Coordinates of C-alpha atoms in Angstrom, one line a residue:
M24 CA 0.0 0.0 0.0
F25 CA 1.1 3.5 -0.6
V26 CA 0.3 6.5 1.7
M27 CA 1.2 10.0 0.5
T28 CA 1.6 12.9 3.0
I29 CA 1.7 16.2 1.4
D30 CA 2.6 19.3 3.3
Q31 CA 2.5 23.0 2.4
R32 CA 5.7 25.0 2.2
A33 CA 6.1 28.5 3.4
S34 CA 2.5 28.5 4.6
R35 CA 3.0 31.6 6.8
R36 CA 4.0 33.6 3.7
R37 CA 1.5 32.2 1.3
G38 CA -1.5 31.5 3.5
D39 CA -3.4 28.2 3.9
Q40 CA -3.6 26.6 0.3
V41 CA -5.1 23.3 1.3
D42 CA -8.6 24.1 0.3
R43 CA -7.2 25.0 -3.2
L44 CA -5.3 21.8 -3.4
L45 CA -8.3 19.7 -2.5
G46 CA -10.4 21.6 -5.1
W47 CA -7.7 21.0 -7.7
A48 CA -7.5 17.2 -6.7
G49 CA -11.3 16.9 -7.3
A50 CA -12.5 13.5 -8.4
R51 CA -9.0 12.4 -9.4
L52 CA -8.1 11.8 -5.9
S53 CA -11.4 10.9 -4.3
A54 CA -12.2 7.6 -2.8
G55 CA -13.2 5.1 -5.5
A56 CA -11.2 6.8 -8.3
P57 CA -8.7 4.4 -10.0
G58 CA -6.0 3.5 -7.6
I59 CA -7.4 5.5 -4.6
V60 CA -8.2 3.5 -1.5
R61 CA -8.9 6.5 0.8
G62 CA -9.5 9.9 -0.7
I63 CA -7.3 12.9 -0.2
E64 CA -8.2 15.0 2.9
R65 CA -6.8 17.4 5.3
T66 CA -5.0 15.8 8.2
V67 CA -3.9 18.5 10.5
G68 CA -2.9 22.1 9.8
D69 CA -1.7 22.7 6.1
E70 CA -1.1 18.9 5.4
V71 CA -3.1 16.4 3.4
Q72 CA -3.0 12.7 3.0
V73 CA -4.2 10.1 0.5
V74 CA -3.9 6.2 0.5
L75 CA -3.3 4.3 -2.8
N76 CA -2.9 0.8 -4.0
D77 CA -1.6 1.6 -7.5
S78 CA 1.9 2.7 -8.2
A79 CA 1.1 4.3 -11.4
A80 CA -1.4 6.4 -9.7
V81 CA 1.3 7.4 -7.1
V82 CA 3.5 8.4 -9.8
D83 CA 1.0 10.6 -11.5
T84 CA -0.2 12.2 -8.3
A85 CA 3.3 13.0 -7.1
L86 CA 4.3 14.6 -10.3
R87 CA 1.0 16.6 -10.5
V88 CA 1.5 18.0 -7.1
L89 CA 5.2 18.8 -7.6
R90 CA 4.2 20.6 -10.8
L91 CA 2.1 23.0 -8.6
S92 CA 5.0 23.8 -6.4
G93 CA 4.9 25.0 -2.9
W94 CA 4.2 21.4 -1.5
S95 CA 6.5 18.7 0.1
V96 CA 5.6 15.2 -0.9
G97 CA 6.4 12.2 1.2
I98 CA 5.6 8.7 0.1
G99 CA 5.4 5.9 2.4
I100 CA 5.3 2.2 1.4
G101 CA 4.2 -0.9 3.3
P102 CA 1.3 -2.5 5.1
V103 CA -1.5 -0.6 6.7
D104 CA -3.7 -1.7 9.6
L105 CA -6.9 -3.2 8.3
P106 CA -9.7 -2.5 8.1
L107 CA -9.0 1.0 7.1
P108 CA -11.2 3.5 8.7
A109 CA -13.3 5.7 6.5
E110 CA -11.2 8.8 7.1
T111 CA -7.8 8.9 5.7
R112 CA -6.3 10.8 8.8
A113 CA -7.5 8.0 11.1
G114 CA -5.5 5.2 9.3
S115 CA -2.4 3.6 10.9
G116 CA 0.3 1.1 10.0
I117 CA 3.8 0.8 8.7
A118 CA 3.0 2.9 5.4
F119 CA 1.6 5.7 7.4
L120 CA 4.7 5.8 9.7
H121 CA 6.9 5.8 6.6
A122 CA 4.9 8.6 4.9
R123 CA 5.5 10.7 8.1
D124 CA 9.2 10.1 8.0
A125 CA 9.3 10.8 4.2
V126 CA 7.5 14.1 4.3
E127 CA 9.6 15.4 7.1
R128 CA 12.7 14.7 5.0
A129 CA 11.1 16.1 2.0
K130 CA 11.0 19.5 3.8
S131 CA 14.9 19.8 3.9
R132 CA 16.1 22.7 1.8
A133 CA 19.2 20.6 0.9
R134 CA 17.2 18.2 -1.3
P135 CA 17.2 18.7 -5.1
A136 CA 13.3 18.3 -5.1
P137 CA 10.8 18.6 -2.3
L138 CA 10.1 14.9 -2.2
A139 CA 11.2 11.7 -0.2
V140 CA 10.3 8.0 -0.3
S141 CA 10.4 5.7 2.8
T142 CA 9.9 2.1 3.2
T143 CA 11.2 -0.9 5.2
V144 CA 14.3 -1.5 2.8
P145 CA 16.3 1.8 2.5
E146 CA 17.9 0.8 -0.7
L147 CA 14.6 0.3 -2.5
A148 CA 13.3 3.7 -1.1
D149 CA 16.5 5.3 -2.5
D150 CA 16.0 3.7 -5.9
C151 CA 12.4 5.1 -6.1
E152 CA 13.4 8.5 -4.7
S153 CA 16.3 8.9 -7.2
V154 CA 14.1 8.3 -10.2
L155 CA 11.2 10.5 -8.9
T156 CA 13.7 13.2 -8.3
L157 CA 14.9 13.0 -11.7
L158 CA 11.4 13.3 -13.1
A159 CA 10.6 16.2 -10.8
T160 CA 13.8 17.9 -12.0
V161 CA 12.7 17.5 -15.7
I162 CA 9.2 19.0 -15.1
S163 CA 10.5 21.7 -13.0
R164 CA 12.5 23.0 -16.0
R165 CA 9.6 23.0 -18.6
T166 CA 8.5 26.3 -20.1
P167 CA 4.8 27.4 -20.1
A168 CA 5.0 26.7 -23.9
G169 CA 5.9 23.1 -23.3
W170 CA 3.1 22.7 -20.8
A171 CA 0.6 24.1 -23.0
V172 CA 1.3 21.4 -25.5
I173 CA 1.3 18.6 -22.9
D174 CA -1.8 19.9 -21.4
E175 CA -3.6 19.7 -24.8
L176 CA -2.4 16.2 -25.2
H177 CA -3.9 15.2 -21.9
R178 CA -7.5 16.4 -22.8
V179 CA -10.1 13.8 -23.1
D180 CA -12.8 16.0 -24.7
V181 CA -11.2 16.8 -28.0
P182 CA -8.8 15.1 -30.4
T183 CA -5.2 14.9 -29.1
T184 CA -3.2 14.3 -32.3
Q185 CA -0.3 16.7 -32.8
D186 CA -2.1 18.2 -35.9
A187 CA -5.1 18.8 -33.7
V188 CA -3.1 20.3 -30.9
A189 CA -1.2 22.5 -33.3
G190 CA -4.4 23.9 -34.6
R191 CA -5.9 24.7 -31.2
L192 CA -2.7 26.4 -30.2
G193 CA -2.2 28.2 -33.3
I194 CA 1.2 26.8 -34.1
T195 CA 2.7 24.4 -36.6
Q196 CA 2.9 20.7 -36.0
Q197 CA 6.7 21.0 -36.1
A198 CA 6.5 23.6 -33.2
V199 CA 4.3 20.9 -31.4
S200 CA 7.2 18.4 -31.8
Q201 CA 9.9 20.9 -30.8
R202 CA 8.2 21.9 -27.7
L203 CA 7.6 18.3 -26.8
R204 CA 11.4 17.4 -27.3
A205 CA 12.4 20.4 -25.4
A206 CA 10.1 19.3 -22.6
A207 CA 11.4 15.8 -22.5
W208 CA 7.9 14.5 -22.7
A209 CA 8.9 11.1 -24.4
E210 CA 11.5 10.6 -21.8
E211 CA 9.1 11.2 -19.0
L212 CA 6.6 8.6 -20.5
A213 CA 9.3 6.1 -20.8
V214 CA 10.5 6.4 -17.2
R215 CA 7.1 6.5 -15.6
P216 CA 6.6 2.7 -15.8
T217 CA 10.0 2.1 -14.6
L218 CA 9.3 4.1 -11.3
A219 CA 6.0 2.3 -10.9
R220 CA 7.7 -1.1 -11.1
L221 CA 10.4 0.1 -8.5
L222 CA 7.5 1.2 -6.1
D223 CA 5.7 -2.1 -6.7
A224 CA 9.0 -3.9 -5.8
A225 CA 9.4 -1.7 -2.7
D226 CA 5.8 -2.5 -1.6
E227 CA 6.2 -6.2 -2.2
S228 CA 9.4 -6.3 -0.2
A229 CA 7.8 -4.3 2.7
H230 CA 4.9 -6.7 2.9
A231 CA 7.2 -9.7 2.8
T232 CA 9.3 -8.2 5.6
G233 CA 6.1 -7.5 7.6
R234 CA 5.1 -11.2 7.5
H235 CA 8.4 -12.2 9.5

């Protein structure tokens, strides 16, 4: 199981942004959505938490939150105490403890990205964290022009071919391709499944350790 604890950075200067984050998350991170076991909710202060059982959803959620900036992301991996209570903040177990450790480490200014991963086997956590940090660094360097193309490709209500995207943005198909290359979009798509497999391996190891 995966527990994500997400804490606001510089809340005194920016004011409480949790309600804004919850509104942004919407149905995507609500209970019953793909990969979501317990929906995102405020735990205490300017912190939120969500419980997931799908590694691809963890990757997607982490990268989406990191794109917003202003948040520290901690990912805890391992068993949880069952049955899970209805409220996310009432949950307990190893994954919750690891998520607490991870988010506290994610707050360090010395880290290249405000994220951390924690699980029973430190080496597996380090592997997950390294790949996620690389992806976070890539997305942090994207330009608004690059994001405009990527956001259009993510739409589900209209055609998402490069020709269609170019038409809606008023640019050439060549420009769309150039923006995607500069944004390292193909590289991100290639690495996401690798990170998901690493997270799954860490989860399997944590559960195996927990049985002994």
